Amino acid sequence: MRYRTLGRTGIKVSPYGLGALMFATSVGNPDPGDSARIIHKALDAGINLIDTADAYGDSEEVVGKALQGRRDGVVLATKVSRPMGDDPNHQGASRRWIMTAVENSLRRLQTDHIDLYQIQRPDPTTDIEETLSALSDLIRSGKVRAIGTSTMPASDILDAQWVAERRGLARFHTEQPPYSLLDRGIEREVLPVAQRHGVGTLVWGPLGQGLLTGRVRKGGPNELRRAGFFRHMTDERRVDAVERFTSLAGEAGLPLTHLAMAFAIAHPGVTSALVGPRTMNHLDDLLAGIDVTLTDDLLDRIDEIVPPGTDVGPLDQVYVPPALQQPGLRRRPAGERGAA
């Protein structure tokens, strides 16, 4: 495994990271013991990055138990900001909630520090200085070693960097955006901005949330669990693109999963791609492709199917800025819309 430096932190991480959502017993593998065996095999294969979140059901507990005796060899990442119950203050990126949530995560993970603590979604109701101030205090206390964000727009990444510099606060070291053969929008601004400012990137969804596993074919059944929850999983444009990538992978003599993963880690702005195996077979398939590299010709053909910097339809899980969610922020009052 060729390790890469995570931004400018000096932390070395594997090009494949282990996403832990599927270790939550309520949505993924129902057997914590089996999840532990998957985690151990990934570590034995050289994967040293594990990424979870407080909002992933009991994932933190499962991961924490599995890492007993192996914690020092792992770059452990978790996230905060998604709702944790009905209390309106048990979510977001306020100092009040961050300071409570980190203690909860440390307890569930059975550790005294978190290597990478990330804001899972931007919180437009909290001043970024408030968030960075709280995270800076956690770094100084030793409870957190590095900080990051997830699905943050490029303009917000720049704003946070500027605030950190002007206020003498810790800056975000990482960003965790979606990236796959189907979702290349971050190539336009997010990845260039991250590279310019030394921000490491841990991309999620490199297998298109399951669409790029080879289990979905045009005109066939879509039995993926997420198909019943997310509209993009049945988007005909995405299924059409998957069909073209399936053919391309076949011509290249590669499983579709190997083509997808090799593409995700080929971009110079990507530090690590997070895989989310639910079973040992899923992990074995992905590990079998760690030696795959893509030629320029193959990358050019990928560009012909999904042009650089474009997404094949929107993802349901990504952050949507208030200006797009709230019509009142993009519409003048009715009486002021005309030119005269």
mmCIF file of C-alpha atoms in Angstrom:
data_model
loop_
_atom_site.group_PDB
_atom_site.id
_atom_site.type_symbol
_atom_site.label_atom_id
_atom_site.label_comp_id
_atom_site.label_asym_id
_atom_site.label_seq_id
_atom_site.Cartn_x
_atom_site.Cartn_y
_atom_site.Cartn_z
ATOM 1 C CA MET A 1 0.000 0.000 0.000
ATOM 2 C CA ARG A 2 1.460 3.372 -1.021
ATOM 3 C CA TYR A 3 0.539 5.839 1.677
ATOM 4 C CA ARG A 4 -0.299 9.449 0.935
ATOM 5 C CA THR A 5 0.062 12.546 3.104
ATOM 6 C CA LEU A 6 -3.277 13.934 4.296
ATOM 7 C CA GLY A 7 -3.097 17.562 3.204
ATOM 8 C CA ARG A 8 -0.326 19.269 5.152
ATOM 9 C CA THR A 9 -0.969 17.399 8.400
ATOM 10 C CA GLY A 10 1.942 15.002 7.964
ATOM 11 C CA ILE A 11 -0.474 12.130 8.660
ATOM 12 C CA LYS A 12 -0.016 9.225 6.239
ATOM 13 C CA VAL A 13 -3.151 7.465 5.039
ATOM 14 C CA SER A 14 -3.879 4.647 2.627
ATOM 15 C CA PRO A 15 -5.372 5.459 -0.808
ATOM 16 C CA TYR A 16 -8.334 3.276 0.190
ATOM 17 C CA GLY A 17 -10.060 4.264 3.423
ATOM 18 C CA LEU A 18 -12.661 2.216 5.252
ATOM 19 C CA GLY A 19 -16.037 3.923 5.538
ATOM 20 C CA ALA A 20 -17.926 2.560 8.538
ATOM 21 C CA LEU A 21 -21.579 3.313 7.761
ATOM 22 C CA MET A 22 -22.178 -0.317 6.790
ATOM 23 C CA PHE A 23 -20.938 -1.488 10.203
ATOM 24 C CA ALA A 24 -24.007 0.031 11.857
ATOM 25 C CA THR A 25 -26.225 -2.901 12.770
ATOM 26 C CA SER A 26 -29.430 -1.044 11.873
ATOM 27 C CA VAL A 27 -28.514 -0.209 8.252
ATOM 28 C CA GLY A 28 -25.566 -2.457 7.386
ATOM 29 C CA ASN A 29 -24.054 -5.651 8.742
ATOM 30 C CA PRO A 30 -26.241 -6.898 11.619
ATOM 31 C CA ASP A 31 -23.344 -8.854 13.177
ATOM 32 C CA PRO A 32 -20.762 -6.659 15.017
ATOM 33 C CA GLY A 33 -18.414 -9.642 15.179
ATOM 34 C CA ASP A 34 -18.459 -9.961 11.399
ATOM 35 C CA SER A 35 -17.869 -6.215 11.065
ATOM 36 C CA ALA A 36 -14.846 -6.555 13.375
ATOM 37 C CA ARG A 37 -13.422 -9.297 11.169
ATOM 38 C CA ILE A 38 -13.872 -7.061 8.107
ATOM 39 C CA ILE A 39 -12.122 -4.194 9.896
ATOM 40 C CA HIS A 40 -9.236 -6.438 10.935
ATOM 41 C CA LYS A 41 -8.780 -7.807 7.414
ATOM 42 C CA ALA A 42 -8.747 -4.279 5.992
ATOM 43 C CA LEU A 43 -6.073 -3.294 8.526
ATOM 44 C CA ASP A 44 -4.045 -6.401 7.714
ATOM 45 C CA ALA A 45 -4.202 -5.423 4.017
ATOM 46 C CA GLY A 46 -2.664 -2.021 4.788
ATOM 47 C CA ILE A 47 -5.759 0.169 5.016
ATOM 48 C CA ASN A 48 -5.074 2.447 7.985
ATOM 49 C CA LEU A 49 -7.904 5.002 7.718
ATOM 50 C CA ILE A 50 -11.336 4.340 9.211
ATOM 51 C CA ASP A 51 -14.072 6.950 8.872
ATOM 52 C CA THR A 52 -17.320 6.880 10.838
ATOM 53 C CA ALA A 53 -19.793 9.423 12.277
ATOM 54 C CA ASP A 54 -21.929 9.935 15.362
ATOM 55 C CA ALA A 55 -25.026 9.835 13.148
ATOM 56 C CA TYR A 56 -24.207 6.344 11.786
ATOM 57 C CA GLY A 57 -26.332 4.477 14.303
ATOM 58 C CA ASP A 58 -24.099 2.287 16.463
ATOM 59 C CA SER A 59 -21.180 2.392 14.012
ATOM 60 C CA GLU A 60 -18.881 4.193 16.460
ATOM 61 C CA GLU A 61 -19.482 1.534 19.108
ATOM 62 C CA VAL A 62 -18.798 -1.282 16.638
ATOM 63 C CA VAL A 63 -15.612 0.385 15.386
ATOM 64 C CA GLY A 64 -14.404 1.238 18.879
ATOM 65 C CA LYS A 65 -14.782 -2.336 20.082
ATOM 66 C CA ALA A 66 -13.102 -3.743 16.963
ATOM 67 C CA LEU A 67 -10.077 -1.472 17.401
ATOM 68 C CA GLN A 68 -9.221 -2.572 20.919
ATOM 69 C CA GLY A 69 -5.529 -3.498 20.842
ATOM 70 C CA ARG A 70 -5.059 -1.990 17.364
ATOM 71 C CA ARG A 71 -5.959 1.659 17.929
ATOM 72 C CA ASP A 72 -2.422 3.036 17.587
ATOM 73 C CA GLY A 73 -2.108 1.750 14.019
ATOM 74 C CA VAL A 74 -5.281 3.462 12.819
ATOM 75 C CA VAL A 75 -6.039 6.987 11.621
ATOM 76 C CA LEU A 76 -9.491 7.241 13.177
ATOM 77 C CA ALA A 77 -11.917 9.775 11.765
ATOM 78 C CA THR A 78 -15.452 10.600 12.825
ATOM 79 C CA LYS A 79 -17.965 13.347 12.153
ATOM 80 C CA VAL A 80 -20.437 15.648 13.892
ATOM 81 C CA SER A 81 -23.338 17.984 12.967
ATOM 82 C CA ARG A 82 -26.111 15.692 11.738
ATOM 83 C CA PRO A 83 -29.179 15.525 14.041
ATOM 84 C CA MET A 84 -28.847 13.202 17.022
ATOM 85 C CA GLY A 85 -32.447 13.041 18.150
ATOM 86 C CA ASP A 86 -35.230 15.619 18.337
ATOM 87 C CA ASP A 87 -33.471 18.244 20.467
ATOM 88 C CA PRO A 88 -32.670 21.198 18.130
ATOM 89 C CA ASN A 89 -29.375 21.744 19.985
ATOM 90 C CA HIS A 90 -28.185 18.182 19.419
ATOM 91 C CA GLN A 91 -26.988 18.950 15.906
ATOM 92 C CA GLY A 92 -25.047 21.536 13.940
ATOM 93 C CA ALA A 93 -21.605 23.045 14.469
ATOM 94 C CA SER A 94 -22.076 25.271 17.509
ATOM 95 C CA ARG A 95 -19.526 25.226 20.330
ATOM 96 C CA ARG A 96 -22.265 23.981 22.665
ATOM 97 C CA TRP A 97 -22.943 20.886 20.589
ATOM 98 C CA ILE A 98 -19.395 20.165 19.397
ATOM 99 C CA MET A 99 -18.072 20.043 22.964
ATOM 100 C CA THR A 100 -20.815 17.620 23.980
ATOM 101 C CA ALA A 101 -20.700 15.517 20.835
ATOM 102 C CA VAL A 102 -16.942 14.945 20.909
ATOM 103 C CA GLU A 103 -17.138 13.503 24.419
ATOM 104 C CA ASN A 104 -19.927 11.179 23.290
ATOM 105 C CA SER A 105 -17.866 10.015 20.300
ATOM 106 C CA LEU A 106 -14.746 9.462 22.405
ATOM 107 C CA ARG A 107 -16.774 7.303 24.788
ATOM 108 C CA ARG A 108 -18.366 5.262 22.002
ATOM 109 C CA LEU A 109 -15.041 4.822 20.199
ATOM 110 C CA GLN A 110 -13.317 3.823 23.455
ATOM 111 C CA THR A 111 -10.371 6.143 22.780
ATOM 112 C CA ASP A 112 -8.861 9.277 24.288
ATOM 113 C CA HIS A 113 -8.379 11.100 20.985
ATOM 114 C CA ILE A 114 -9.801 11.392 17.483
ATOM 115 C CA ASP A 115 -7.287 11.728 14.650
ATOM 116 C CA LEU A 116 -9.665 13.585 12.338
ATOM 117 C CA TYR A 117 -12.846 15.295 13.558
ATOM 118 C CA GLN A 118 -15.078 16.510 10.734
ATOM 119 C CA ILE A 119 -18.139 18.719 10.381
ATOM 120 C CA GLN A 120 -20.397 16.359 8.426
ATOM 121 C CA ARG A 121 -22.478 19.067 6.787
ATOM 122 C CA PRO A 122 -22.062 22.862 6.752
ATOM 123 C CA ASP A 123 -24.113 24.679 9.379
ATOM 124 C CA PRO A 124 -25.228 28.046 7.951
ATOM 125 C CA THR A 125 -26.824 29.023 11.284
ATOM 126 C CA THR A 126 -23.445 29.047 13.075
ATOM 127 C CA ASP A 127 -20.658 31.527 12.408
ATOM 128 C CA ILE A 128 -17.630 29.672 11.049
ATOM 129 C CA GLU A 129 -15.448 31.467 13.591
ATOM 130 C CA GLU A 130 -17.515 29.914 16.391
ATOM 131 C CA THR A 131 -16.993 26.451 14.906
ATOM 132 C CA LEU A 132 -13.265 26.890 14.290
ATOM 133 C CA SER A 133 -12.761 28.316 17.782
ATOM 134 C CA ALA A 134 -14.335 25.244 19.380
ATOM 135 C CA LEU A 135 -12.362 22.871 17.155
ATOM 136 C CA SER A 136 -9.140 24.759 17.873
ATOM 137 C CA ASP A 137 -9.709 24.245 21.593
ATOM 138 C CA LEU A 138 -10.186 20.521 21.015
ATOM 139 C CA ILE A 139 -6.869 20.359 19.154
ATOM 140 C CA ARG A 140 -5.103 22.199 21.978
ATOM 141 C CA SER A 141 -6.636 19.828 24.527
ATOM 142 C CA GLY A 142 -5.294 16.806 22.631
ATOM 143 C CA LYS A 143 -8.724 15.271 22.136
ATOM 144 C CA VAL A 144 -8.591 15.973 18.382
ATOM 145 C CA ARG A 145 -5.505 15.931 16.144
ATOM 146 C CA ALA A 146 -6.866 17.371 12.874
ATOM 147 C CA ILE A 147 -10.168 18.861 11.689
ATOM 148 C CA GLY A 148 -12.144 18.725 8.473
ATOM 149 C CA THR A 149 -15.430 19.224 6.673
ATOM 150 C CA SER A 150 -17.721 17.263 4.388
ATOM 151 C CA THR A 151 -19.575 18.444 1.257
ATOM 152 C CA MET A 152 -18.513 22.046 1.875
ATOM 153 C CA PRO A 153 -18.762 24.314 -1.201
ATOM 154 C CA ALA A 154 -15.486 25.721 -2.506
ATOM 155 C CA SER A 155 -16.470 29.262 -1.504
ATOM 156 C CA ASP A 156 -17.066 28.135 2.098
ATOM 157 C CA ILE A 157 -13.733 26.291 2.151
ATOM 158 C CA LEU A 158 -12.009 29.525 1.149
ATOM 159 C CA ASP A 159 -13.994 31.555 3.699
ATOM 160 C CA ALA A 160 -13.000 29.150 6.483
ATOM 161 C CA GLN A 161 -9.349 29.337 5.475
ATOM 162 C CA TRP A 162 -9.482 33.129 5.545
ATOM 163 C CA VAL A 163 -11.204 33.246 8.962
ATOM 164 C CA ALA A 164 -8.689 30.812 10.437
ATOM 165 C CA GLU A 165 -5.775 32.913 9.218
ATOM 166 C CA ARG A 166 -7.207 36.237 10.359
ATOM 167 C CA ARG A 167 -8.323 34.963 13.791
ATOM 168 C CA GLY A 168 -5.345 32.758 14.555
ATOM 169 C CA LEU A 169 -7.457 29.605 14.655
ATOM 170 C CA ALA A 170 -6.827 26.065 13.456
ATOM 171 C CA ARG A 171 -7.787 25.698 9.825
ATOM 172 C CA PHE A 172 -9.660 22.825 8.267
ATOM 173 C CA HIS A 173 -7.145 20.200 7.175
ATOM 174 C CA THR A 174 -9.474 18.043 5.083
ATOM 175 C CA GLU A 175 -12.655 17.982 3.014
ATOM 176 C CA GLN A 176 -14.836 14.925 2.370
ATOM 177 C CA PRO A 177 -16.863 15.351 -0.845
ATOM 178 C CA PRO A 178 -18.633 12.826 -3.090
ATOM 179 C CA TYR A 179 -16.611 11.670 -6.091
ATOM 180 C CA SER A 180 -17.050 8.870 -8.594
ATOM 181 C CA LEU A 181 -17.278 8.100 -12.289
ATOM 182 C CA LEU A 182 -20.804 9.544 -12.096
ATOM 183 C CA ASP A 183 -20.115 12.488 -9.773
ATOM 184 C CA ARG A 184 -17.248 14.673 -10.979
ATOM 185 C CA GLY A 185 -18.533 18.130 -10.052
ATOM 186 C CA ILE A 186 -15.819 18.648 -7.436
ATOM 187 C CA GLU A 187 -13.196 18.668 -10.184
ATOM 188 C CA ARG A 188 -14.397 22.127 -11.194
ATOM 189 C CA GLU A 189 -13.708 24.053 -7.962
ATOM 190 C CA VAL A 190 -13.511 21.967 -4.783
ATOM 191 C CA LEU A 191 -10.467 19.869 -5.714
ATOM 192 C CA PRO A 192 -8.466 22.806 -7.196
ATOM 193 C CA VAL A 193 -9.187 24.899 -4.089
ATOM 194 C CA ALA A 194 -8.203 21.999 -1.825
ATOM 195 C CA GLN A 195 -4.956 21.509 -3.704
ATOM 196 C CA ARG A 196 -4.160 25.226 -3.608
ATOM 197 C CA HIS A 197 -4.600 25.422 0.161
ATOM 198 C CA GLY A 198 -3.098 22.073 1.122
ATOM 199 C CA VAL A 199 -6.412 20.517 2.129
ATOM 200 C CA GLY A 200 -6.521 16.724 1.986
ATOM 201 C CA THR A 201 -9.583 15.091 0.434
ATOM 202 C CA LEU A 202 -11.294 11.884 1.503
ATOM 203 C CA VAL A 203 -13.888 11.196 -1.164
ATOM 204 C CA TRP A 204 -17.030 9.216 -0.422
ATOM 205 C CA GLY A 205 -19.274 7.232 -2.763
ATOM 206 C CA PRO A 206 -16.550 6.108 -5.245
ATOM 207 C CA LEU A 207 -18.837 3.219 -6.207
ATOM 208 C CA GLY A 208 -21.770 5.542 -6.862
ATOM 209 C CA GLN A 209 -23.555 4.383 -3.661
ATOM 210 C CA GLY A 210 -23.778 0.931 -5.236
ATOM 211 C CA LEU A 211 -24.567 1.795 -8.851
ATOM 212 C CA LEU A 212 -20.967 1.018 -9.859
ATOM 213 C CA THR A 213 -20.801 -2.414 -8.217
ATOM 214 C CA GLY A 214 -22.017 -4.273 -11.317
ATOM 215 C CA ARG A 215 -25.310 -5.133 -9.633
ATOM 216 C CA VAL A 216 -27.367 -2.630 -11.639
ATOM 217 C CA ARG A 217 -27.925 -3.022 -15.388
ATOM 218 C CA LYS A 218 -30.208 -1.114 -17.723
ATOM 219 C CA GLY A 219 -33.593 -2.810 -17.993
ATOM 220 C CA GLY A 220 -32.823 -5.104 -15.059
ATOM 221 C CA PRO A 221 -33.915 -5.057 -11.424
ATOM 222 C CA ASN A 222 -32.386 -2.561 -9.019
ATOM 223 C CA GLU A 223 -32.182 -4.413 -5.716
ATOM 224 C CA LEU A 224 -29.844 -1.984 -3.967
ATOM 225 C CA ARG A 225 -31.076 -1.085 -0.472
ATOM 226 C CA ARG A 226 -30.667 2.618 -1.103
ATOM 227 C CA ALA A 227 -32.813 2.548 -4.255
ATOM 228 C CA GLY A 228 -35.908 2.817 -2.101
ATOM 229 C CA PHE A 229 -34.666 5.950 -0.330
ATOM 230 C CA PHE A 230 -32.772 8.067 -2.867
ATOM 231 C CA ARG A 231 -34.093 9.306 -6.197
ATOM 232 C CA HIS A 232 -30.674 9.387 -7.822
ATOM 233 C CA MET A 233 -30.388 5.611 -7.471
ATOM 234 C CA THR A 234 -33.030 5.135 -10.173
ATOM 235 C CA ASP A 235 -32.128 8.152 -12.341
ATOM 236 C CA GLU A 236 -32.176 6.892 -15.938
ATOM 237 C CA ARG A 237 -29.279 9.167 -16.889
ATOM 238 C CA ARG A 238 -27.111 7.571 -14.221
ATOM 239 C CA VAL A 239 -28.162 4.049 -15.173
ATOM 240 C CA ASP A 240 -27.351 4.814 -18.830
ATOM 241 C CA ALA A 241 -23.879 6.024 -17.828
ATOM 242 C CA VAL A 242 -23.370 2.923 -15.674
ATOM 243 C CA GLU A 243 -24.153 0.772 -18.694
ATOM 244 C CA ARG A 244 -21.459 2.544 -20.733
ATOM 245 C CA PHE A 245 -18.937 2.193 -17.938
ATOM 246 C CA THR A 246 -19.787 -1.494 -17.612
ATOM 247 C CA SER A 247 -18.965 -1.973 -21.288
ATOM 248 C CA LEU A 248 -15.761 0.040 -20.947
ATOM 249 C CA ALA A 249 -14.653 -2.011 -17.952
ATOM 250 C CA GLY A 250 -15.322 -5.194 -19.885
ATOM 251 C CA GLU A 251 -13.215 -3.989 -22.815
ATOM 252 C CA ALA A 252 -10.404 -3.150 -20.379
ATOM 253 C CA GLY A 253 -10.655 -6.577 -18.750
ATOM 254 C CA LEU A 254 -11.565 -5.093 -15.387
ATOM 255 C CA PRO A 255 -14.439 -5.541 -12.958
ATOM 256 C CA LEU A 256 -16.491 -2.347 -12.816
ATOM 257 C CA THR A 257 -15.604 -1.888 -9.132
ATOM 258 C CA HIS A 258 -11.891 -1.872 -9.931
ATOM 259 C CA LEU A 259 -12.360 0.662 -12.732
ATOM 260 C CA ALA A 260 -14.362 2.912 -10.398
ATOM 261 C CA MET A 261 -11.881 2.771 -7.515
ATOM 262 C CA ALA A 262 -8.825 3.240 -9.727
ATOM 263 C CA PHE A 263 -10.485 6.309 -11.254
ATOM 264 C CA ALA A 264 -11.307 7.822 -7.860
ATOM 265 C CA ILE A 265 -7.740 7.691 -6.557
ATOM 266 C CA ALA A 266 -6.108 8.742 -9.861
ATOM 267 C CA HIS A 267 -6.903 12.459 -9.423
ATOM 268 C CA PRO A 268 -3.935 14.308 -7.883
ATOM 269 C CA GLY A 269 -6.284 16.189 -5.565
ATOM 270 C CA VAL A 270 -7.730 13.013 -4.019
ATOM 271 C CA THR A 271 -5.922 11.674 -0.960
ATOM 272 C CA SER A 272 -8.083 8.648 -0.206
ATOM 273 C CA ALA A 273 -11.322 7.073 -1.419
ATOM 274 C CA LEU A 274 -13.652 5.624 1.219
ATOM 275 C CA VAL A 275 -15.046 2.158 0.566
ATOM 276 C CA GLY A 276 -18.008 0.863 2.536
ATOM 277 C CA PRO A 277 -18.090 -2.949 2.416
ATOM 278 C CA ARG A 278 -20.946 -4.640 4.230
ATOM 279 C CA THR A 279 -19.602 -8.173 3.836
ATOM 280 C CA MET A 280 -16.215 -9.849 3.648
ATOM 281 C CA ASN A 281 -16.846 -10.672 -0.018
ATOM 282 C CA HIS A 282 -17.344 -6.982 -0.767
ATOM 283 C CA LEU A 283 -14.004 -6.179 0.872
ATOM 284 C CA ASP A 284 -12.215 -9.050 -0.883
ATOM 285 C CA ASP A 285 -13.403 -7.776 -4.265
ATOM 286 C CA LEU A 286 -12.151 -4.274 -3.567
ATOM 287 C CA LEU A 287 -8.796 -5.418 -2.198
ATOM 288 C CA ALA A 288 -8.250 -7.489 -5.343
ATOM 289 C CA GLY A 289 -8.117 -4.230 -7.316
ATOM 290 C CA ILE A 290 -5.562 -2.252 -5.311
ATOM 291 C CA ASP A 291 -2.876 -2.780 -7.992
ATOM 292 C CA VAL A 292 -5.051 -1.503 -10.851
ATOM 293 C CA THR A 293 -3.890 1.685 -12.585
ATOM 294 C CA LEU A 294 -5.640 3.360 -15.492
ATOM 295 C CA THR A 295 -3.911 4.394 -18.708
ATOM 296 C CA ASP A 296 -4.324 7.850 -20.225
ATOM 297 C CA ASP A 297 -6.349 6.287 -23.038
ATOM 298 C CA LEU A 298 -8.768 4.703 -20.572
ATOM 299 C CA LEU A 299 -9.092 7.960 -18.627
ATOM 300 C CA ASP A 300 -9.797 9.786 -21.899
ATOM 301 C CA ARG A 301 -12.598 7.350 -22.663
ATOM 302 C CA ILE A 302 -14.024 7.912 -19.201
ATOM 303 C CA ASP A 303 -13.998 11.653 -19.926
ATOM 304 C CA GLU A 304 -16.065 10.995 -23.054
ATOM 305 C CA ILE A 305 -18.783 9.283 -21.028
ATOM 306 C CA VAL A 306 -18.930 11.814 -18.169
ATOM 307 C CA PRO A 307 -17.024 15.032 -18.974
ATOM 308 C CA PRO A 308 -14.639 16.395 -16.320
ATOM 309 C CA GLY A 309 -16.260 18.650 -13.734
ATOM 310 C CA THR A 310 -19.801 17.387 -14.320
ATOM 311 C CA ASP A 311 -22.278 15.255 -12.374
ATOM 312 C CA VAL A 312 -24.794 12.852 -13.880
ATOM 313 C CA GLY A 313 -27.756 14.307 -12.022
ATOM 314 C CA PRO A 314 -27.765 15.527 -8.397
ATOM 315 C CA LEU A 315 -27.087 13.364 -5.350
ATOM 316 C CA ASP A 316 -29.779 13.417 -2.673
ATOM 317 C CA GLN A 317 -27.294 13.327 0.242
ATOM 318 C CA VAL A 318 -25.175 16.356 -0.635
ATOM 319 C CA TYR A 319 -25.377 19.730 1.073
ATOM 320 C CA VAL A 320 -27.784 22.196 -0.535
ATOM 321 C CA PRO A 321 -27.040 25.854 0.356
ATOM 322 C CA PRO A 322 -29.869 27.936 1.874
ATOM 323 C CA ALA A 323 -29.997 30.095 -1.273
ATOM 324 C CA LEU A 324 -31.202 27.029 -3.193
ATOM 325 C CA GLN A 325 -33.454 25.649 -0.456
ATOM 326 C CA GLN A 326 -35.294 28.866 0.403
ATOM 327 C CA PRO A 327 -37.054 30.651 -2.489
ATOM 328 C CA GLY A 328 -37.120 33.928 -0.539
ATOM 329 C CA LEU A 329 -33.332 34.160 -0.727
ATOM 330 C CA ARG A 330 -33.291 34.177 -4.524
ATOM 331 C CA ARG A 331 -36.453 36.157 -5.277
ATOM 332 C CA ARG A 332 -36.951 39.862 -4.780
ATOM 333 C CA PRO A 333 -40.282 40.957 -3.303
ATOM 334 C CA ALA A 334 -42.978 40.789 -5.976
ATOM 335 C CA GLY A 335 -43.177 44.554 -6.258
ATOM 336 C CA GLU A 336 -39.443 44.961 -6.880
ATOM 337 C CA ARG A 337 -38.820 42.395 -9.598
ATOM 338 C CA GLY A 338 -39.470 44.551 -12.590
ATOM 339 C CA ALA A 339 -37.041 46.923 -14.291
ATOM 340 C CA ALA A 340 -39.531 49.811 -14.136
#
